[in-house]
C-alpha positions as a Python dict, from the first residue, in 0.01 Angstrom:
ca = {
    (1, 'X'): (0, 0, 0),
    (2, 'X'): (303, 200, 112),
    (3, 'X'): (430, 431, 387),
    (4, 'X'): (658, 706, 262),
    (5, 'X'): (851, 916, 511),
    (6, 'X'): (1016, 1255, 454),
    (7, 'X'): (759, 1377, 202),
    (8, 'X'): (756, 1755, 154),
    (9, 'X'): (502, 1799, -127),
    (10, 'X'): (173, 1696, 33),
    (11, 'X'): (121, 1943, 317),
    (12, 'X'): (324, 2157, 552),
    (13, 'X'): (662, 2046, 681),
    (14, 'X'): (808, 1697, 676),
    (15, 'X'): (532, 1439, 639),
    (16, 'X'): (462, 1071, 630),
    (17, 'X'): (241, 972, 336),
    (18, 'X'): (22, 669, 401),
    (19, 'X'): (-96, 519, 72),
    (20, 'X'): (-412, 309, 102),
    (21, 'X'): (-505, 64, -172),
    (22, 'X'): (-835, 71, -359),
    (23, 'X'): (-983, 338, -584),
    (24, 'X'): (-1325, 386, -750),
    (25, 'X'): (-1155, 557, -1046),
    (26, 'X'): (-928, 404, -1308),
    (27, 'X'): (-754, 715, -1443),
    (28, 'X'): (-578, 647, -1770),
    (29, 'X'): (-269, 840, -1648),
    (30, 'X'): (-257, 699, -1293),
    (31, 'X'): (94, 706, -1144),
    (32, 'X'): (-2, 453, -875),
    (33, 'X'): (-190, 183, -1071),
    (34, 'X'): (-126, -65, -791),
    (35, 'X'): (-369, 146, -588),
    (36, 'X'): (-663, 83, -816),
    (37, 'X'): (-738, -254, -654),
    (38, 'X'): (-728, -366, -294),
    (39, 'X'): (-512, -671, -359),
    (40, 'X'): (-224, -716, -601),
    (41, 'X'): (145, -804, -601),
    (42, 'X'): (247, -452, -495),
    (43, 'X'): (25, -412, -187),
    (44, 'X'): (61, -545, 165),
    (45, 'X'): (-159, -567, 474),
    (46, 'X'): (-98, -373, 797),
    (47, 'X'): (-300, -317, 1111),
    (48, 'X'): (-381, 25, 1256),
    (49, 'X'): (-137, -39, 1541),
    (50, 'X'): (144, -130, 1301),
    (51, 'X'): (93, 196, 1113),
    (52, 'X'): (76, 396, 1436),
    (53, 'X'): (405, 240, 1552),
    (54, 'X'): (574, 348, 1229),
    (55, 'X'): (432, 700, 1258),
    (56, 'X'): (550, 738, 1618),
    (57, 'X'): (911, 702, 1503),
    (58, 'X'): (870, 1010, 1280),
    (59, 'X'): (704, 1242, 1530),
    (60, 'X'): (1022, 1433, 1612),
    (61, 'X'): (1039, 1541, 1246),
    (62, 'X'): (678, 1661, 1257),
    (63, 'X'): (748, 1870, 1567),
    (64, 'X'): (1060, 2028, 1422),
    (65, 'X'): (911, 2107, 1080),
    (66, 'X'): (542, 2157, 1149),
    (67, 'X'): (464, 1845, 948),
    (68, 'X'): (240, 1546, 999),
    (69, 'X'): (65, 1262, 818),
    (70, 'X'): (-104, 1271, 477),
    (71, 'X'): (-347, 997, 371),
    (72, 'X'): (-327, 910, 2),
    (73, 'X'): (-389, 620, -232),
    (74, 'X'): (-546, 485, -438),
    (75, 'X'): (-838, 660, -270),
    (76, 'X'): (-809, 664, 108),
    (77, 'X'): (-1187, 676, 166),
    (78, 'X'): (-1233, 333, 3),
    (79, 'X'): (-1098, 173, 322),
    (80, 'X'): (-1333, 385, 527),
    (81, 'X'): (-1327, 208, 863),
    (82, 'X'): (-951, 157, 859),
    (83, 'X'): (-904, 523, 769),
    (84, 'X'): (-1143, 636, 1042),
    (85, 'X'): (-974, 433, 1315),
    (86, 'X'): (-629, 543, 1205),
    (87, 'X'): (-719, 911, 1158),
    (88, 'X'): (-893, 936, 1494),
    (89, 'X'): (-600, 764, 1666),
    (90, 'X'): (-342, 998, 1512),
    (91, 'X'): (-565, 1299, 1579),
    (92, 'X'): (-577, 1207, 1947),
    (93, 'X'): (-196, 1193, 1941),
    (94, 'X'): (-190, 1557, 1829),
    (95, 'X'): (-54, 1484, 1481),
    (96, 'X'): (-146, 1722, 1200),
    (97, 'X'): (-345, 1536, 934),
    (98, 'X'): (-408, 1587, 562),
    (99, 'X'): (-589, 1378, 303),
    (100, 'X'): (-576, 1350, -75),
    (101, 'X'): (-908, 1251, -233),
    (102, 'X'): (-1061, 1204, -575),
    (103, 'X'): (-1399, 1311, -434),
    (104, 'X'): (-1586, 991, -525),
    (105, 'X'): (-1750, 913, -192),
    (106, 'X'): (-2075, 949, 2),
    (107, 'X'): (-2020, 1272, 193),
    (108, 'X'): (-2227, 1179, 498),
    (109, 'X'): (-2020, 861, 538),
    (110, 'X'): (-1686, 1040, 562),
    (111, 'X'): (-1754, 1392, 691),
    (112, 'X'): (-1648, 1296, 1045),
    (113, 'X'): (-1311, 1182, 906),
    (114, 'X'): (-1266, 1496, 700),
    (115, 'X'): (-1347, 1703, 1008),
    (116, 'X'): (-1029, 1572, 1173),
    (117, 'X'): (-811, 1700, 889),
    (118, 'X'): (-599, 2015, 887),
    (119, 'X'): (-579, 2015, 506),
    (120, 'X'): (-779, 1852, 227),
    (121, 'X'): (-642, 1800, -124),
    (122, 'X'): (-932, 1753, -365),
    (123, 'X'): (-879, 1639, -725),
    (124, 'X'): (-1082, 1768, -1017),
    (125, 'X'): (-987, 1584, -1335),
    (126, 'X'): (-1236, 1715, -1592),
    (127, 'X'): (-1552, 1925, -1601),
    (128, 'X'): (-1705, 1742, -1897),
    (129, 'X'): (-1888, 1434, -1771),
    (130, 'X'): (-1854, 1239, -2096),
    (131, 'X'): (-1479, 1294, -2110),
    (132, 'X'): (-1445, 1226, -1738),
    (133, 'X'): (-1612, 887, -1791),
    (134, 'X'): (-1386, 813, -2087),
    (135, 'X'): (-1065, 889, -1898),
    (136, 'X'): (-1150, 764, -1547),
    (137, 'X'): (-1432, 512, -1592),
    (138, 'X'): (-1683, 702, -1375),
    (139, 'X'): (-1905, 1010, -1390),
    (140, 'X'): (-1788, 1335, -1233),
    (141, 'X'): (-2135, 1410, -1094),
    (142, 'X'): (-2070, 1299, -736),
    (143, 'X'): (-1717, 1440, -738),
    (144, 'X'): (-1837, 1788, -834),
    (145, 'X'): (-2139, 1779, -603),
    (146, 'X'): (-1914, 1695, -306),
    (147, 'X'): (-1691, 2000, -359),
    (148, 'X'): (-1915, 2258, -186),
    (149, 'X'): (-1995, 2009, 91),
    (150, 'X'): (-1628, 1952, 170),
    (151, 'X'): (-1552, 2323, 135),
    (152, 'X'): (-1834, 2391, 382),
    (153, 'X'): (-1644, 2207, 657),
    (154, 'X'): (-1415, 2506, 687),
    (155, 'X'): (-1101, 2289, 665),
    (156, 'X'): (-830, 2447, 444),
    (157, 'X'): (-873, 2300, 97),
    (158, 'X'): (-648, 2269, -208),
    (159, 'X'): (-801, 2176, -542),
    (160, 'X'): (-553, 1975, -746),
    (161, 'X'): (-582, 1949, -1122),
    (162, 'X'): (-363, 1702, -1313),
    (163, 'X'): (-287, 1900, -1628),
    (164, 'X'): (-239, 1669, -1925),
    (165, 'X'): (-228, 1762, -2290),
    (166, 'X'): (-463, 1524, -2467),
    (167, 'X'): (-696, 1508, -2166),
    (168, 'X'): (-803, 1833, -2001),
    (169, 'X'): (-603, 2135, -2115),
    (170, 'X'): (-815, 2229, -2420),
    (171, 'X'): (-1170, 2330, -2512),
    (172, 'X'): (-1194, 2580, -2226),
    (173, 'X'): (-1187, 2306, -1962),
    (174, 'X'): (-945, 2484, -1730),
    (175, 'X'): (-1143, 2807, -1750),
    (176, 'X'): (-1458, 2611, -1662),
    (177, 'X'): (-1277, 2447, -1372),
    (178, 'X'): (-1157, 2780, -1234),
    (179, 'X'): (-1509, 2923, -1259),
    (180, 'X'): (-1642, 2619, -1071),
    (181, 'X'): (-1381, 2647, -796),
    (182, 'X'): (-1448, 3016, -744),
    (183, 'X'): (-1822, 2954, -723),
    (184, 'X'): (-1833, 2635, -516),
    (185, 'X'): (-1514, 2653, -305),
    (186, 'X'): (-1418, 3022, -302),
    (187, 'X'): (-1155, 2989, -29),
    (188, 'X'): (-979, 2692, -186),
    (189, 'X'): (-627, 2723, -323),
    (190, 'X'): (-506, 2566, -646),
    (191, 'X'): (-229, 2324, -734),
    (192, 'X'): (-161, 2217, -1092),
    (193, 'X'): (6, 1878, -1129),
    (194, 'X'): (187, 1836, -1465),
    (195, 'X'): (156, 1491, -1619),
    (196, 'X'): (453, 1259, -1564),
    (197, 'X'): (543, 898, -1640),
    (198, 'X'): (719, 808, -1314),
    (199, 'X'): (484, 514, -1264),
    (200, 'X'): (557, 353, -1602),
    (201, 'X'): (750, 64, -1450),
    (202, 'X'): (454, -28, -1230),
    (203, 'X'): (234, -90, -1532),
    (204, 'X'): (486, -338, -1666),
    (205, 'X'): (519, -511, -1328),
    (206, 'X'): (141, -543, -1297),
    (207, 'X'): (92, -655, -1657),
    (208, 'X'): (-115, -348, -1745),
    (209, 'X'): (-116, -133, -2056),
    (210, 'X'): (68, 196, -1994),
    (211, 'X'): (-88, 540, -2052),
    (212, 'X'): (-115, 629, -2422),
    (213, 'X'): (160, 824, -2596),
    (214, 'X'): (-96, 1094, -2680),
    (215, 'X'): (-73, 1219, -2320),
    (216, 'X'): (183, 1500, -2303),
    (217, 'X'): (338, 1709, -2027),
    (218, 'X'): (275, 2086, -2038),
    (219, 'X'): (572, 2320, -2027),
    (220, 'X'): (660, 2542, -1733),
    (221, 'X'): (548, 2851, -1924),
    (222, 'X'): (206, 2696, -1979),
    (223, 'X'): (174, 2606, -1611),
    (224, 'X'): (254, 2961, -1508),
    (225, 'X'): (8, 3100, -1762),
    (226, 'X'): (-268, 2880, -1615),
    (227, 'X'): (-181, 2993, -1264),
    (228, 'X'): (-203, 3352, -1386),
    (229, 'X'): (-541, 3275, -1541),
    (230, 'X'): (-659, 3129, -1210),
    (231, 'X'): (-551, 3445, -1031),
    (232, 'X'): (-781, 3647, -1257),
    (233, 'X'): (-1064, 3440, -1108),
    (234, 'X'): (-942, 3528, -759),
    (235, 'X'): (-792, 3184, -693),
    (236, 'X'): (-461, 3165, -507),
    (237, 'X'): (-208, 2891, -577),
    (238, 'X'): (-56, 2674, -308),
    (239, 'X'): (290, 2736, -168),
    (240, 'X'): (486, 2564, 107),
    (241, 'X'): (762, 2828, 108),
}
């Protein structure tokens, strides 16, 4: 879908983000709607070798900064064989790897890939299954059941929560999420992702309806208060400083 160099927000150091098309979720707030399908006007096809050649040109930046490659999407595990071949190839080259996932996968099918990672970002959108279905189109059952399995790999893990007024910031949902994290992935760190509309132009280009106006961005003071709440559960937040 896209290769983005000089990223500094998705793992340690300077990174290359590799965005793979295809996603089993259709989140109503998605900032990369072009990633929800495998083929559309905003995606392109590349071979493993073509991606590796592009990554090789960035390796000096990884060495200097302690960075590497982060797989994103869409949902990277949708293109499972492509991801496996690419991840194993880059792993053999000694490149630090990270992956961002929505958690909607068959664990046994991807655990070998996850075992090559140095960092796993794992999204939890909502604890309520009914609301999760309404906002993403799928149940959260598999997503939640995969959390302890992925945590059990022993790979450093960051749980990411997109915090969106009108979706998941009320009715005790965040408290329930923190309780779940502490119970099922006690060593995981936390990153809260405030809602944004940076992808609005993509919806227009793809002929899709944009996210509803009822979705609102929390303020900085609210974000800090939620981080403080998470700390009372014994959950540390992520920091690249």
